[in-house]
Coordinates of C-alpha atoms in Angstrom, one line a residue:
M1 CA 177.2 76.0 35.2
A2 CA 178.2 79.7 35.7
P3 CA 181.6 80.8 34.5
S4 CA 184.3 80.9 37.2
T5 CA 184.3 84.7 37.0
S6 CA 180.5 85.0 37.8
P7 CA 179.5 86.6 41.1
R8 CA 178.2 84.5 44.0
L9 CA 174.6 84.6 45.1
A10 CA 173.3 83.3 48.5
Y11 CA 169.9 82.0 49.0
L12 CA 167.8 80.4 51.6
G13 CA 168.5 76.7 51.2
P14 CA 168.8 73.8 51.0
E15 CA 169.3 73.2 47.3
G16 CA 165.9 73.0 45.5
T17 CA 163.9 75.4 47.7
Y18 CA 161.5 77.8 46.2
T19 CA 163.9 80.6 47.0
H20 CA 166.4 78.7 44.9
Q21 CA 163.8 78.5 42.2
A22 CA 163.1 82.2 42.3
A23 CA 166.8 83.1 42.1
W24 CA 167.3 80.6 39.2
D25 CA 164.3 82.0 37.2
R26 CA 165.8 85.5 37.6
F27 CA 169.5 84.9 37.0
R28 CA 169.9 81.4 35.6
D29 CA 173.6 80.5 35.0
T30 CA 175.0 84.1 35.4
V31 CA 175.8 83.5 39.1
H32 CA 177.2 80.8 41.5
Y33 CA 174.5 79.7 43.9
T34 CA 175.3 79.1 47.6
P35 CA 172.6 77.8 50.0
Y36 CA 172.3 78.9 53.6
A37 CA 170.3 77.3 56.5
S38 CA 168.5 80.5 57.5
I39 CA 167.4 83.9 56.3
Q40 CA 169.7 85.5 58.8
D41 CA 172.7 83.4 57.7
T42 CA 171.9 84.3 54.1
F43 CA 171.9 88.0 54.9
N44 CA 175.0 87.7 57.0
S45 CA 176.8 86.2 54.0
L46 CA 176.7 89.5 52.0
S47 CA 180.2 90.8 51.4
S48 CA 182.4 92.0 48.5
E49 CA 183.2 88.3 47.8
N50 CA 179.5 87.3 48.1
P51 CA 177.7 90.4 46.8
F52 CA 174.1 89.1 46.2
A53 CA 171.4 87.3 48.1
V54 CA 167.7 86.3 47.6
I55 CA 165.4 85.8 50.6
P56 CA 161.5 85.5 50.8
L57 CA 159.6 88.7 51.6
E58 CA 155.9 87.7 51.7
N59 CA 153.4 85.1 50.6
S60 CA 150.0 85.8 49.2
T61 CA 148.4 83.3 51.5
Y62 CA 150.5 83.5 54.7
G63 CA 151.6 87.2 54.7
S64 CA 154.9 88.7 55.6
V65 CA 158.0 86.6 56.4
T66 CA 158.8 87.7 59.9
E67 CA 162.5 86.8 59.8
S68 CA 163.0 88.8 56.6
Y69 CA 161.5 91.9 58.2
S70 CA 163.7 91.4 61.2
V71 CA 166.7 91.6 58.8
L72 CA 165.3 94.9 57.3
Q73 CA 165.2 96.3 60.9
S74 CA 168.9 95.5 61.5
R75 CA 171.1 98.6 61.7
R76 CA 173.7 96.6 59.9
F77 CA 171.4 96.8 56.9
E78 CA 172.1 100.5 56.5
K79 CA 175.7 100.0 55.7
D80 CA 176.1 96.4 54.4
A81 CA 173.1 95.7 52.3
Y82 CA 170.6 97.3 49.9
V83 CA 167.4 96.0 48.2
R84 CA 168.0 96.0 44.5
G85 CA 164.7 94.5 43.4
V86 CA 162.0 92.0 43.9
T87 CA 160.9 88.9 42.0
S88 CA 157.6 87.0 42.3
L89 CA 157.2 83.3 42.0
A90 CA 154.0 81.3 41.6
I91 CA 154.3 78.4 44.0
S92 CA 153.8 75.5 41.6
H93 CA 154.3 72.1 43.1
C94 CA 155.6 69.2 41.0
L95 CA 155.3 65.5 41.4
T96 CA 158.9 64.5 41.0
V97 CA 160.3 60.9 40.8
R98 CA 163.4 58.9 40.0
K99 CA 163.9 58.6 36.3
G100 CA 161.8 55.9 34.8
T101 CA 159.1 55.8 37.5
K102 CA 155.5 55.7 36.3
M103 CA 152.4 56.9 38.2
G104 CA 151.3 53.4 38.9
D105 CA 154.6 52.5 40.6
I106 CA 154.2 55.1 43.3
K107 CA 153.3 53.8 46.8
R108 CA 154.5 56.8 48.9
V109 CA 154.7 60.6 48.5
M110 CA 157.1 62.7 50.5
S111 CA 157.0 66.5 51.1
H112 CA 156.6 69.2 53.7
E113 CA 153.2 68.9 55.4
Q114 CA 152.0 72.2 53.9
A115 CA 152.8 71.1 50.4
L116 CA 151.0 67.7 51.1
G117 CA 148.0 69.7 52.3
Q118 CA 148.1 72.0 49.3
C119 CA 148.1 69.0 46.9
Q120 CA 145.3 67.0 48.7
G121 CA 142.9 67.1 45.8
F122 CA 145.5 65.8 43.3
L123 CA 146.7 63.1 45.7
S124 CA 143.1 61.9 46.4
R125 CA 142.4 61.7 42.7
C126 CA 145.6 60.3 41.3
L127 CA 147.3 58.5 44.2
P128 CA 144.6 57.6 46.7
N129 CA 146.4 54.7 48.2
A130 CA 149.8 56.3 48.5
E131 CA 151.4 56.7 52.0
L132 CA 152.0 60.4 52.7
I133 CA 155.4 61.1 54.5
R134 CA 156.2 64.4 56.0
T135 CA 159.7 65.9 55.5
P136 CA 161.3 69.2 56.9
S137 CA 161.0 70.9 53.5
T138 CA 160.1 70.2 49.9
A139 CA 163.8 70.2 49.0
A140 CA 164.4 67.7 51.8
A141 CA 161.8 65.5 50.2
A142 CA 163.6 65.6 46.8
Q143 CA 166.9 64.8 48.6
A144 CA 165.3 61.8 50.4
L145 CA 163.9 60.6 47.1
L146 CA 167.4 60.7 45.6
N147 CA 168.8 58.8 48.5
D148 CA 166.1 56.0 48.5
D149 CA 168.1 53.1 47.0
E150 CA 165.9 50.4 48.5
R151 CA 162.7 51.3 46.7
P152 CA 163.8 53.9 44.1
R153 CA 160.7 53.4 41.8
E154 CA 158.1 53.3 44.6
S155 CA 158.5 56.9 46.0
A156 CA 157.8 60.4 44.8
A157 CA 158.3 63.9 46.1
I158 CA 156.3 67.0 45.8
C159 CA 158.7 69.9 45.4
S160 CA 159.8 72.8 43.1
S161 CA 160.7 72.2 39.4
I162 CA 164.3 73.3 40.0
C163 CA 164.9 70.0 41.9
S164 CA 164.9 68.2 38.5
I165 CA 167.7 70.5 37.5
A166 CA 169.6 70.4 40.8
F167 CA 169.4 66.6 41.1
E168 CA 170.3 64.8 37.8
D169 CA 168.6 61.5 38.6
L170 CA 165.2 63.1 39.2
E171 CA 162.5 64.1 36.7
I172 CA 159.1 65.8 36.8
L173 CA 156.2 63.4 36.4
Q174 CA 153.5 66.1 36.6
E175 CA 153.6 69.9 37.1
G176 CA 151.1 72.1 38.9
V177 CA 149.7 69.5 41.3
Q178 CA 148.6 72.1 43.9
D179 CA 144.9 72.7 44.4
D180 CA 145.2 76.6 44.6
V181 CA 146.8 78.2 41.6
S182 CA 146.8 81.7 43.0
N183 CA 149.5 81.1 45.7
R184 CA 152.6 83.4 45.1
T185 CA 155.6 84.5 47.0
R186 CA 157.7 87.7 46.6
F187 CA 161.4 87.6 47.2
M188 CA 163.9 90.4 47.8
I189 CA 167.1 90.7 45.7
L190 CA 169.7 92.0 48.1
A191 CA 173.2 93.4 47.2
S192 CA 176.2 94.3 49.3
S193 CA 175.8 97.9 48.1
A194 CA 173.6 100.2 45.9
S195 CA 176.3 100.4 43.2
V196 CA 177.5 96.9 42.6
P197 CA 176.3 95.9 39.1
L198 CA 173.5 93.4 39.1
P199 CA 173.9 90.1 37.2
R200 CA 172.1 89.8 33.9
S201 CA 168.4 89.2 34.5
H202 CA 166.3 86.7 32.6
E203 CA 163.0 88.3 33.5
S204 CA 161.8 91.9 33.7
D205 CA 161.1 93.5 37.0
P206 CA 157.3 94.0 37.1
S207 CA 157.6 96.7 39.9
A208 CA 160.0 99.2 38.6
F209 CA 160.2 102.5 40.4
R210 CA 159.8 101.1 43.9
G211 CA 161.5 102.0 47.1
L212 CA 161.7 100.4 50.6
L213 CA 162.0 102.8 53.5
R214 CA 162.2 102.3 57.3
L215 CA 160.2 105.1 58.9
S216 CA 159.5 106.1 62.5
A217 CA 158.1 109.0 64.5
P218 CA 160.6 110.8 66.9
Q219 CA 161.2 108.9 70.1
G220 CA 159.2 110.2 73.0
C221 CA 156.4 111.5 70.9
R222 CA 153.1 111.1 72.9
D223 CA 150.8 110.8 69.9
E224 CA 152.8 108.4 67.9
G225 CA 150.0 107.3 65.7
L226 CA 149.2 110.8 64.6
S227 CA 152.9 111.5 64.0
V228 CA 153.2 108.4 61.8
L229 CA 150.3 109.6 59.7
E230 CA 151.9 113.0 59.3
L231 CA 155.1 111.4 58.2
L232 CA 153.4 109.2 55.7
T233 CA 151.6 112.3 54.3
A234 CA 155.0 114.1 54.2
L235 CA 156.3 111.3 52.0
D236 CA 153.9 112.4 49.2
L237 CA 154.4 109.0 47.4
R238 CA 152.1 106.1 46.7
V239 CA 152.3 103.8 49.7
M240 CA 152.0 100.2 48.4
K241 CA 152.6 98.2 51.6
I242 CA 153.2 99.0 55.3
D243 CA 154.6 96.5 57.9
R244 CA 154.6 97.7 61.5
R245 CA 157.4 96.4 63.7
A246 CA 158.4 97.1 67.3
K247 CA 161.4 99.4 67.2
I248 CA 164.6 98.2 68.9
C249 CA 165.2 101.1 71.3
A250 CA 165.0 102.2 74.9
S251 CA 161.5 103.6 74.6
P252 CA 158.9 100.9 75.1
F253 CA 156.0 100.4 72.7
H254 CA 157.6 102.5 70.1
D255 CA 157.0 101.3 66.5
E256 CA 158.7 101.7 63.2
Y257 CA 157.4 100.9 59.8
I258 CA 158.8 99.2 56.7
V259 CA 157.1 101.1 53.9
E260 CA 157.1 100.2 50.2
V261 CA 156.5 103.2 48.0
T262 CA 156.3 104.0 44.3
K263 CA 155.9 107.0 42.1
K264 CA 152.7 109.0 42.4
R265 CA 152.1 108.9 38.6
A266 CA 153.8 107.5 35.5
D267 CA 156.1 109.9 33.8
S268 CA 156.2 108.8 30.2
T269 CA 158.4 111.8 29.1
N270 CA 161.2 110.8 31.5
L271 CA 160.8 107.2 30.5
V272 CA 161.2 108.1 26.8
N273 CA 164.2 110.2 27.6
G274 CA 165.8 107.4 29.6
I275 CA 166.2 109.5 32.8
S276 CA 163.5 107.9 34.9
K277 CA 165.9 106.4 37.4
L278 CA 167.4 109.8 38.1
T279 CA 164.1 111.5 38.6
W280 CA 162.9 108.6 40.9
E281 CA 166.0 109.1 43.1
K282 CA 165.3 112.8 43.3
E283 CA 161.6 112.1 44.3
I284 CA 162.9 109.8 47.1
Q285 CA 165.4 112.4 48.3
G286 CA 162.6 115.0 48.4
A287 CA 160.4 112.6 50.4
I288 CA 163.3 112.0 52.8
D289 CA 163.9 115.8 53.3
R290 CA 160.2 116.4 54.0
V291 CA 160.1 113.6 56.6
R292 CA 163.2 114.8 58.3
D293 CA 162.0 118.4 58.3
L294 CA 159.2 117.2 60.6
G295 CA 161.7 115.5 62.9
G296 CA 161.0 112.0 61.7
E297 CA 163.5 109.2 61.2
V298 CA 163.8 107.6 57.8
C299 CA 166.3 105.2 56.2
V300 CA 166.3 104.1 52.5
L301 CA 166.6 100.3 52.5
G302 CA 166.5 100.0 48.7
L303 CA 165.5 101.5 45.4
W304 CA 164.7 99.7 42.1

């Protein structure tokens, strides 16, 4: 349990989701966790009383999370939120049971249909006669398992490992039961401002010196594709990812781009001197000035 003075952190719920797992792996017991039913609700919860949130950004198999990118397009994001980092989680499914259950006791396995499909090989080998029951989410499967008082030793759930922490009566019977070990999801760490101190982290950020920008050509430009290329060139930064979105404006078929950038080259001198963050902020400001000099529109959504 986090101390009563610890800050609140919102996440895409319910309790036991992979977003909850990603947040727990990063912050452990340094925050109070609050689940929300949707990505939009999680984002809307940001305030001085609820200063942090974690939402999924992209999956290595299924690509960008559309609802999260819609949040990044929100004009409210410019004043009420800031991306302060990312965290990556290997999607590792666990066969979870009520305490005391053995593999031979299991007659049914519950989970989201995608998780059941991702564990088909394991289920065929180890539980070939088990009934497969679909649930709205992997966390819902864990909750259903917890509430199954009629046949508590005959059911299992495929879910994240945090469910065994969130629900005291559950335990992991076997970890890593998915067929594909390369499936990962990246999550955004949001804050209510760029200056609020982040909680103590229990893992290092593997992608330091990153920035997230919202970029668009001037409205009414006939050759928008060329203009976007010119603006990307003006950034003069390494572009790691681009997500194209339809811009919310009066002009039809006008796009804007969520662009993830990083430094052009490692600066070991600044790193040794401990002033890398300052030089990175200066690089971003220079990129912003160059884009605006061309008449482009740019907004900094986050730096880390």
